[in-house]
Amino acid sequence: MTGDKKCKICRRAGEKLFLKGEKCFTPKCIFVKKPYPPGKLESEKKHRSTRSEFGSYLIEKQKVRNSYGVGEKQFSNYVKSAKEKKSASPTETLYDSLERRVDNVVFRLGLASSRPLARQLVSHGHIMVNGRKVTIPSYSVKTGDKVWIREGSRSIGPFKDLEKKLESHKTPSWIKFDVSKKEAEIVGKPENADLIFNLNSVVEFYSR
């Protein structure tokens, strides 16, 4: 996905989704200059049209799906599985499924500045899980799994000066990360206390 397409996704959502990582924090961010949906007329830019309930659900669904970089079919399957599971609420299960994706874990560890970059690192074989190279971004990690940077990849650009890059990075409590060893362990369950999305709206969207 090109940079322009990522910017259009944020403009349609009406907020920054940080799909371009560090570039989203710069003054050159297109959303800062054009915080309105692409294709809007000049007279419509300052006044967003009132959304229907369904429209609000759709926007929230798209925000979550695009933020995690998940295709529509796979995303709908995540929601379907979450609704069928009886041991937890659908929103908790959905969040757990999304957070346990190995590309998201790479992003949460600070090894990539954005999920698209994390997905690329996984696809190119730079990440190991329990001693095996994983190239499928949607691979789901379990509690007790160990994730690390492949030995032969530790000197490439994204991983250079890693200790310095991660000085101010906060790793989620459910992941234990030994930066010196370049190794992480999944030690708990993803907590959605800091969730910025309304997953109830997402579940409602697929319940209609």
mmCIF file of N, CA and C in Angstrom, residues 33-145:
data_model
loop_
_atom_site.group_PDB
_atom_site.id
_atom_site.type_symbol
_atom_site.label_atom_id
_atom_site.label_comp_id
_atom_site.label_asym_id
_atom_site.label_seq_id
_atom_site.Cartn_x
_atom_site.Cartn_y
_atom_site.Cartn_z
ATOM 1 N N LYS A 33 -2.750 18.610 6.926
ATOM 2 C CA LYS A 33 -3.110 19.607 5.925
ATOM 3 C C LYS A 33 -4.532 19.421 5.401
ATOM 4 N N LYS A 34 -4.963 18.161 5.335
ATOM 5 C CA LYS A 34 -6.287 17.866 4.770
ATOM 6 C C LYS A 34 -7.047 16.893 5.679
ATOM 7 N N PRO A 35 -7.533 17.369 6.829
ATOM 8 C CA PRO A 35 -8.237 16.488 7.779
ATOM 9 C C PRO A 35 -9.703 16.265 7.429
ATOM 10 N N TYR A 36 -9.955 16.037 6.165
ATOM 11 C CA TYR A 36 -11.314 15.790 5.708
ATOM 12 C C TYR A 36 -11.263 14.684 4.657
ATOM 13 N N PRO A 37 -12.377 13.990 4.426
ATOM 14 C CA PRO A 37 -12.374 12.856 3.492
ATOM 15 C C PRO A 37 -11.981 13.270 2.089
ATOM 16 N N PRO A 38 -11.229 12.448 1.372
ATOM 17 C CA PRO A 38 -10.862 12.758 -0.011
ATOM 18 C C PRO A 38 -12.104 12.830 -0.880
ATOM 19 N N GLY A 39 -12.111 13.786 -1.816
ATOM 20 C CA GLY A 39 -13.250 13.916 -2.713
ATOM 21 C C GLY A 39 -14.294 14.899 -2.252
ATOM 22 N N LYS A 40 -14.118 15.466 -1.045
ATOM 23 C CA LYS A 40 -15.090 16.428 -0.526
ATOM 24 C C LYS A 40 -14.970 17.752 -1.277
ATOM 25 N N LEU A 41 -16.115 18.416 -1.479
ATOM 26 C CA LEU A 41 -16.111 19.734 -2.085
ATOM 27 C C LEU A 41 -15.610 20.749 -1.078
ATOM 28 N N GLU A 42 -15.156 21.904 -1.557
ATOM 29 C CA GLU A 42 -14.610 22.941 -0.692
ATOM 30 C C GLU A 42 -15.602 23.329 0.400
ATOM 31 N N SER A 43 -16.883 23.427 0.037
ATOM 32 C CA SER A 43 -17.908 23.853 0.993
ATOM 33 C C SER A 43 -18.200 22.800 2.055
ATOM 34 N N GLU A 44 -17.771 21.553 1.815
ATOM 35 C CA GLU A 44 -18.063 20.456 2.737
ATOM 36 C C GLU A 44 -16.912 20.176 3.692
ATOM 37 N N LYS A 45 -15.744 20.765 3.446
ATOM 38 C CA LYS A 45 -14.543 20.409 4.183
ATOM 39 C C LYS A 45 -14.649 20.685 5.675
ATOM 40 N N LYS A 46 -15.296 21.780 6.048
ATOM 41 C CA LYS A 46 -15.349 22.170 7.447
ATOM 42 C C LYS A 46 -16.523 21.546 8.189
ATOM 43 N N HIS A 47 -17.417 20.932 7.442
ATOM 44 C CA HIS A 47 -18.618 20.382 8.084
ATOM 45 C C HIS A 47 -18.856 18.954 7.632
ATOM 46 N N ARG A 48 -18.538 18.020 8.466
ATOM 47 C CA ARG A 48 -18.777 16.618 8.122
ATOM 48 C C ARG A 48 -20.278 16.340 8.194
ATOM 49 N N SER A 49 -20.748 15.545 7.274
ATOM 50 C CA SER A 49 -22.167 15.195 7.282
ATOM 51 C C SER A 49 -22.461 14.286 8.471
ATOM 52 N N THR A 50 -23.683 14.380 8.964
ATOM 53 C CA THR A 50 -24.096 13.552 10.095
ATOM 54 C C THR A 50 -24.167 12.098 9.651
ATOM 55 N N ARG A 51 -23.506 11.223 10.405
ATOM 56 C CA ARG A 51 -23.469 9.815 10.031
ATOM 57 C C ARG A 51 -24.621 9.060 10.666
ATOM 58 N N SER A 52 -25.120 8.056 9.949
ATOM 59 C CA SER A 52 -26.128 7.171 10.513
ATOM 60 C C SER A 52 -25.433 6.229 11.487
ATOM 61 N N GLU A 53 -26.218 5.493 12.262
ATOM 62 C CA GLU A 53 -25.638 4.537 13.198
ATOM 63 C C GLU A 53 -24.828 3.497 12.438
ATOM 64 N N PHE A 54 -25.401 3.023 11.329
ATOM 65 C CA PHE A 54 -24.690 2.034 10.515
ATOM 66 C C PHE A 54 -23.393 2.624 9.959
ATOM 67 N N GLY A 55 -23.457 3.892 9.534
ATOM 68 C CA GLY A 55 -22.277 4.553 9.007
ATOM 69 C C GLY A 55 -21.176 4.665 10.043
ATOM 70 N N SER A 56 -21.566 4.936 11.280
ATOM 71 C CA SER A 56 -20.589 5.034 12.374
ATOM 72 C C SER A 56 -19.953 3.682 12.641
ATOM 73 N N TYR A 57 -20.774 2.621 12.609
ATOM 74 C CA TYR A 57 -20.247 1.263 12.800
ATOM 75 C C TYR A 57 -19.257 0.920 11.691
ATOM 76 N N LEU A 58 -19.614 1.296 10.453
ATOM 77 C CA LEU A 58 -18.764 1.002 9.293
ATOM 78 C C LEU A 58 -17.414 1.708 9.418
ATOM 79 N N ILE A 59 -17.448 2.969 9.801
ATOM 80 C CA ILE A 59 -16.210 3.740 9.953
ATOM 81 C C ILE A 59 -15.329 3.107 11.022
ATOM 82 N N GLU A 60 -15.928 2.712 12.141
ATOM 83 C CA GLU A 60 -15.141 2.122 13.229
ATOM 84 C C GLU A 60 -14.544 0.783 12.801
ATOM 85 N N LYS A 61 -15.325 0.005 12.067
ATOM 86 C CA LYS A 61 -14.825 -1.283 11.562
ATOM 87 C C LYS A 61 -13.631 -1.076 10.639
ATOM 88 N N GLN A 62 -13.748 -0.102 9.749
ATOM 89 C CA GLN A 62 -12.669 0.181 8.817
ATOM 90 C C GLN A 62 -11.418 0.694 9.534
ATOM 91 N N LYS A 63 -11.616 1.484 10.583
ATOM 92 C CA LYS A 63 -10.485 1.990 11.360
ATOM 93 C C LYS A 63 -9.685 0.847 11.975
ATOM 94 N N VAL A 64 -10.401 -0.089 12.586
ATOM 95 C CA VAL A 64 -9.734 -1.218 13.243
ATOM 96 C C VAL A 64 -9.065 -2.113 12.199
ATOM 97 N N ARG A 65 -9.802 -2.445 11.156
ATOM 98 C CA ARG A 65 -9.287 -3.355 10.126
ATOM 99 C C ARG A 65 -8.043 -2.778 9.466
ATOM 100 N N ASN A 66 -8.095 -1.492 9.120
ATOM 101 C CA ASN A 66 -6.955 -0.867 8.457
ATOM 102 C C ASN A 66 -5.779 -0.657 9.396
ATOM 103 N N SER A 67 -6.050 -0.379 10.659
ATOM 104 C CA SER A 67 -4.971 -0.174 11.621
ATOM 105 C C SER A 67 -4.147 -1.444 11.801
ATOM 106 N N TYR A 68 -4.831 -2.579 11.860
ATOM 107 C CA TYR A 68 -4.130 -3.853 12.025
ATOM 108 C C TYR A 68 -3.702 -4.449 10.689
ATOM 109 N N GLY A 69 -4.162 -3.859 9.585
ATOM 110 C CA GLY A 69 -3.754 -4.343 8.268
ATOM 111 C C GLY A 69 -4.325 -5.697 7.916
ATOM 112 N N VAL A 70 -5.588 -5.916 8.255
ATOM 113 C CA VAL A 70 -6.226 -7.215 8.019
ATOM 114 C C VAL A 70 -7.247 -7.103 6.891
ATOM 115 N N GLY A 71 -7.237 -8.072 5.988
ATOM 116 C CA GLY A 71 -8.185 -8.094 4.883
ATOM 117 C C GLY A 71 -9.610 -8.306 5.385
ATOM 118 N N GLU A 72 -10.598 -7.921 4.582
ATOM 119 C CA GLU A 72 -11.996 -7.993 5.004
ATOM 120 C C GLU A 72 -12.425 -9.414 5.361
ATOM 121 N N LYS A 73 -12.068 -10.388 4.539
ATOM 122 C CA LYS A 73 -12.494 -11.768 4.806
ATOM 123 C C LYS A 73 -11.904 -12.280 6.114
ATOM 124 N N GLN A 74 -10.619 -12.051 6.318
ATOM 125 C CA GLN A 74 -9.971 -12.516 7.536
ATOM 126 C C GLN A 74 -10.521 -11.779 8.759
ATOM 127 N N PHE A 75 -10.771 -10.492 8.587
ATOM 128 C CA PHE A 75 -11.288 -9.703 9.703
ATOM 129 C C PHE A 75 -12.678 -10.177 10.108
ATOM 130 N N SER A 76 -13.533 -10.437 9.124
ATOM 131 C CA SER A 76 -14.885 -10.921 9.428
ATOM 132 C C SER A 76 -14.830 -12.289 10.105
ATOM 133 N N ASN A 77 -13.820 -13.103 9.752
ATOM 134 C CA ASN A 77 -13.652 -14.401 10.413
ATOM 135 C C ASN A 77 -13.231 -14.229 11.869
ATOM 136 N N TYR A 78 -12.387 -13.224 12.128
ATOM 137 C CA TYR A 78 -11.997 -12.920 13.508
ATOM 138 C C TYR A 78 -13.242 -12.578 14.338
ATOM 139 N N VAL A 79 -14.100 -11.738 13.759
ATOM 140 C CA VAL A 79 -15.311 -11.321 14.477
ATOM 141 C C VAL A 79 -16.255 -12.501 14.668
ATOM 142 N N LYS A 80 -16.412 -13.317 13.642
ATOM 143 C CA LYS A 80 -17.289 -14.487 13.723
ATOM 144 C C LYS A 80 -16.814 -15.430 14.823
ATOM 145 N N SER A 81 -15.521 -15.707 14.876
ATOM 146 C CA SER A 81 -14.966 -16.591 15.910
ATOM 147 C C SER A 81 -15.149 -15.989 17.292
ATOM 148 N N ALA A 82 -14.994 -14.670 17.382
ATOM 149 C CA ALA A 82 -15.140 -13.985 18.666
ATOM 150 C C ALA A 82 -16.574 -14.084 19.186
ATOM 151 N N LYS A 83 -17.532 -13.996 18.269
ATOM 152 C CA LYS A 83 -18.951 -14.068 18.660
ATOM 153 C C LYS A 83 -19.346 -15.486 19.071
ATOM 154 N N GLU A 84 -18.656 -16.474 18.512
ATOM 155 C CA GLU A 84 -18.999 -17.871 18.799
ATOM 156 C C GLU A 84 -18.380 -18.369 20.096
ATOM 157 N N LYS A 85 -17.320 -17.699 20.558
ATOM 158 C CA LYS A 85 -16.644 -18.130 21.779
ATOM 159 C C LYS A 85 -17.453 -17.714 23.004
ATOM 160 N N LYS A 86 -17.754 -18.649 23.880
ATOM 161 C CA LYS A 86 -18.626 -18.382 25.022
ATOM 162 C C LYS A 86 -17.868 -18.004 26.293
ATOM 163 N N SER A 87 -16.572 -18.272 26.350
ATOM 164 C CA SER A 87 -15.824 -18.072 27.586
ATOM 165 C C SER A 87 -15.430 -16.621 27.848
ATOM 166 N N ALA A 88 -15.598 -15.751 26.840
ATOM 167 C CA ALA A 88 -15.241 -14.338 27.010
ATOM 168 C C ALA A 88 -16.142 -13.491 26.126
ATOM 169 N N SER A 89 -16.149 -12.188 26.372
ATOM 170 C CA SER A 89 -16.976 -11.299 25.565
ATOM 171 C C SER A 89 -16.393 -11.224 24.150
ATOM 172 N N PRO A 90 -17.236 -10.991 23.143
ATOM 173 C CA PRO A 90 -16.754 -10.918 21.766
ATOM 174 C C PRO A 90 -15.677 -9.853 21.583
ATOM 175 N N THR A 91 -15.822 -8.716 22.254
ATOM 176 C CA THR A 91 -14.836 -7.644 22.085
ATOM 177 C C THR A 91 -13.477 -8.051 22.656
ATOM 178 N N GLU A 92 -13.486 -8.737 23.792
ATOM 179 C CA GLU A 92 -12.230 -9.192 24.398
ATOM 180 C C GLU A 92 -11.547 -10.223 23.508
ATOM 181 N N THR A 93 -12.335 -11.139 22.979
ATOM 182 C CA THR A 93 -11.783 -12.187 22.116
ATOM 183 C C THR A 93 -11.244 -11.605 20.819
ATOM 184 N N LEU A 94 -11.978 -10.648 20.247
ATOM 185 C CA LEU A 94 -11.538 -10.005 19.010
ATOM 186 C C LEU A 94 -10.217 -9.264 19.235
ATOM 187 N N TYR A 95 -10.153 -8.515 20.318
ATOM 188 C CA TYR A 95 -8.931 -7.769 20.629
ATOM 189 C C TYR A 95 -7.758 -8.729 20.833
ATOM 190 N N ASP A 96 -8.014 -9.829 21.534
ATOM 191 C CA ASP A 96 -6.977 -10.821 21.801
ATOM 192 C C ASP A 96 -6.439 -11.404 20.491
ATOM 193 N N SER A 97 -7.342 -11.702 19.566
ATOM 194 C CA SER A 97 -6.942 -12.290 18.280
ATOM 195 C C SER A 97 -6.084 -11.326 17.471
ATOM 196 N N LEU A 98 -6.464 -10.058 17.476
ATOM 197 C CA LEU A 98 -5.723 -9.059 16.714
ATOM 198 C C LEU A 98 -4.349 -8.789 17.329
ATOM 199 N N GLU A 99 -4.303 -8.693 18.648
ATOM 200 C CA GLU A 99 -3.048 -8.381 19.317
ATOM 201 C C GLU A 99 -2.044 -9.531 19.247
ATOM 202 N N ARG A 100 -2.529 -10.759 19.174
ATOM 203 C CA ARG A 100 -1.629 -11.919 19.158
ATOM 204 C C ARG A 100 -1.059 -12.215 17.773
ATOM 205 N N ARG A 101 -1.454 -11.466 16.780
ATOM 206 C CA ARG A 101 -0.826 -11.619 15.464
ATOM 207 C C ARG A 101 0.663 -11.312 15.617
ATOM 208 N N VAL A 102 1.508 -12.108 15.005
ATOM 209 C CA VAL A 102 2.951 -11.915 15.196
ATOM 210 C C VAL A 102 3.424 -10.577 14.621
ATOM 211 N N ASP A 103 2.791 -10.084 13.559
ATOM 212 C CA ASP A 103 3.203 -8.770 13.045
ATOM 213 C C ASP A 103 2.878 -7.678 14.056
ATOM 214 N N ASN A 104 1.758 -7.822 14.768
ATOM 215 C CA ASN A 104 1.429 -6.842 15.797
ATOM 216 C C ASN A 104 2.399 -6.927 16.970
ATOM 217 N N VAL A 105 2.819 -8.147 17.318
ATOM 218 C CA VAL A 105 3.785 -8.321 18.411
ATOM 219 C C VAL A 105 5.097 -7.623 18.062
ATOM 220 N N VAL A 106 5.534 -7.773 16.819
ATOM 221 C CA VAL A 106 6.759 -7.103 16.362
ATOM 222 C C VAL A 106 6.605 -5.588 16.492
ATOM 223 N N PHE A 107 5.433 -5.089 16.147
ATOM 224 C CA PHE A 107 5.147 -3.654 16.274
ATOM 225 C C PHE A 107 5.131 -3.229 17.742
ATOM 226 N N ARG A 108 4.470 -3.999 18.583
ATOM 227 C CA ARG A 108 4.378 -3.675 20.015
ATOM 228 C C ARG A 108 5.753 -3.702 20.689
ATOM 229 N N LEU A 109 6.632 -4.524 20.193
ATOM 230 C CA LEU A 109 7.986 -4.601 20.756
ATOM 231 C C LEU A 109 8.836 -3.388 20.370
ATOM 232 N N GLY A 110 8.361 -2.629 19.385
ATOM 233 C CA GLY A 110 9.123 -1.475 18.931
ATOM 234 C C GLY A 110 10.155 -1.821 17.877
ATOM 235 N N LEU A 111 10.077 -3.033 17.341
ATOM 236 C CA LEU A 111 11.023 -3.456 16.312
ATOM 237 C C LEU A 111 10.680 -2.833 14.963
ATOM 238 N N ALA A 112 9.480 -2.303 14.843
ATOM 239 C CA ALA A 112 9.044 -1.625 13.625
ATOM 240 C C ALA A 112 8.241 -0.396 14.029
ATOM 241 N N SER A 113 8.353 0.673 13.279
ATOM 242 C CA SER A 113 7.661 1.917 13.621
ATOM 243 C C SER A 113 6.189 1.912 13.226
ATOM 244 N N SER A 114 5.785 0.914 12.449
ATOM 245 C CA SER A 114 4.392 0.804 12.033
ATOM 246 C C SER A 114 4.046 -0.659 11.808
ATOM 247 N N ARG A 115 2.775 -0.979 11.794
ATOM 248 C CA ARG A 115 2.376 -2.365 11.540
ATOM 249 C C ARG A 115 2.684 -2.796 10.109
ATOM 250 N N PRO A 116 2.519 -1.920 9.103
ATOM 251 C CA PRO A 116 2.905 -2.331 7.750
ATOM 252 C C PRO A 116 4.377 -2.742 7.663
ATOM 253 N N LEU A 117 5.252 -2.000 8.348
ATOM 254 C CA LEU A 117 6.671 -2.363 8.345
ATOM 255 C C LEU A 117 6.882 -3.668 9.105
ATOM 256 N N ALA A 118 6.166 -3.850 10.213
ATOM 257 C CA ALA A 118 6.275 -5.094 10.984
ATOM 258 C C ALA A 118 5.843 -6.282 10.131
ATOM 259 N N ARG A 119 4.783 -6.082 9.368
ATOM 260 C CA ARG A 119 4.290 -7.146 8.493
ATOM 261 C C ARG A 119 5.344 -7.506 7.451
ATOM 262 N N GLN A 120 6.027 -6.501 6.945
ATOM 263 C CA GLN A 120 7.084 -6.722 5.957
ATOM 264 C C GLN A 120 8.261 -7.493 6.563
ATOM 265 N N LEU A 121 8.624 -7.138 7.790
ATOM 266 C CA LEU A 121 9.739 -7.814 8.461
ATOM 267 C C LEU A 121 9.426 -9.297 8.668
ATOM 268 N N VAL A 122 8.182 -9.577 9.022
ATOM 269 C CA VAL A 122 7.768 -10.974 9.213
ATOM 270 C C VAL A 122 7.770 -11.714 7.872
ATOM 271 N N SER A 123 7.161 -11.096 6.870
ATOM 272 C CA SER A 123 7.056 -11.733 5.552
ATOM 273 C C SER A 123 8.414 -12.055 4.947
ATOM 274 N N HIS A 124 9.418 -11.222 5.262
ATOM 275 C CA HIS A 124 10.755 -11.424 4.700
ATOM 276 C C HIS A 124 11.610 -12.377 5.533
ATOM 277 N N GLY A 125 11.008 -12.974 6.556
ATOM 278 C CA GLY A 125 11.707 -14.007 7.307
ATOM 279 C C GLY A 125 12.688 -13.539 8.359
ATOM 280 N N HIS A 126 12.497 -12.329 8.890
ATOM 281 C CA HIS A 126 13.427 -11.803 9.891
ATOM 282 C C HIS A 126 13.049 -12.163 11.332
ATOM 283 N N ILE A 127 11.877 -12.774 11.495
ATOM 284 C CA ILE A 127 11.372 -13.054 12.848
ATOM 285 C C ILE A 127 11.239 -14.554 13.104
ATOM 286 N N MET A 128 11.682 -14.970 14.286
ATOM 287 C CA MET A 128 11.597 -16.373 14.699
ATOM 288 C C MET A 128 10.598 -16.515 15.850
ATOM 289 N N VAL A 129 9.877 -17.620 15.860
ATOM 290 C CA VAL A 129 8.975 -17.944 16.975
ATOM 291 C C VAL A 129 9.289 -19.368 17.419
ATOM 292 N N ASN A 130 9.731 -19.491 18.652
ATOM 293 C CA ASN A 130 10.084 -20.807 19.205
ATOM 294 C C ASN A 130 11.095 -21.562 18.334
ATOM 295 N N GLY A 131 12.049 -20.812 17.774
ATOM 296 C CA GLY A 131 13.113 -21.441 17.004
ATOM 297 C C GLY A 131 12.799 -21.694 15.546
ATOM 298 N N ARG A 132 11.597 -21.304 15.121
ATOM 299 C CA ARG A 132 11.217 -21.514 13.725
ATOM 300 C C ARG A 132 10.961 -20.172 13.050
ATOM 301 N N LYS A 133 11.408 -20.046 11.814
ATOM 302 C CA LYS A 133 11.170 -18.811 11.063
ATOM 303 C C LYS A 133 9.691 -18.728 10.688
ATOM 304 N N VAL A 134 9.079 -17.599 10.993
ATOM 305 C CA VAL A 134 7.667 -17.398 10.681
ATOM 306 C C VAL A 134 7.553 -16.320 9.613
ATOM 307 N N THR A 135 6.868 -16.616 8.536
ATOM 308 C CA THR A 135 6.716 -15.648 7.446
ATOM 309 C C THR A 135 5.262 -15.272 7.195
ATOM 310 N N ILE A 136 4.380 -15.731 8.075
ATOM 311 C CA ILE A 136 2.950 -15.418 7.942
ATOM 312 C C ILE A 136 2.575 -14.388 9.002
ATOM 313 N N PRO A 137 2.295 -13.147 8.614
ATOM 314 C CA PRO A 137 2.000 -12.072 9.567
ATOM 315 C C PRO A 137 0.843 -12.360 10.509
ATOM 316 N N SER A 138 -0.119 -13.164 10.073
ATOM 317 C CA SER A 138 -1.294 -13.441 10.892
ATOM 318 C C SER A 138 -1.059 -14.571 11.900
ATOM 319 N N TYR A 139 0.136 -15.157 11.887
ATOM 320 C CA TYR A 139 0.455 -16.230 12.840
ATOM 321 C C TYR A 139 0.135 -15.759 14.252
ATOM 322 N N SER A 140 -0.594 -16.576 15.001
ATOM 323 C CA SER A 140 -1.024 -16.195 16.343
ATOM 324 C C SER A 140 -0.110 -16.779 17.414
ATOM 325 N N VAL A 141 0.466 -15.906 18.231
ATOM 326 C CA VAL A 141 1.349 -16.367 19.304
ATOM 327 C C VAL A 141 0.531 -16.734 20.539
ATOM 328 N N LYS A 142 1.057 -17.649 21.332
ATOM 329 C CA LYS A 142 0.400 -18.105 22.554
ATOM 330 C C LYS A 142 1.263 -17.740 23.760
ATOM 331 N N THR A 143 0.625 -17.763 24.927
ATOM 332 C CA THR A 143 1.366 -17.515 26.152
ATOM 333 C C THR A 143 2.472 -18.566 26.300
ATOM 334 N N GLY A 144 3.675 -18.114 26.550
ATOM 335 C CA GLY A 144 4.814 -19.023 26.644
ATOM 336 C C GLY A 144 5.676 -19.037 25.391
ATOM 337 N N ASP A 145 5.137 -18.545 24.291
ATOM 338 C CA ASP A 145 5.913 -18.488 23.049
ATOM 339 C C ASP A 145 7.050 -17.478 23.178
#
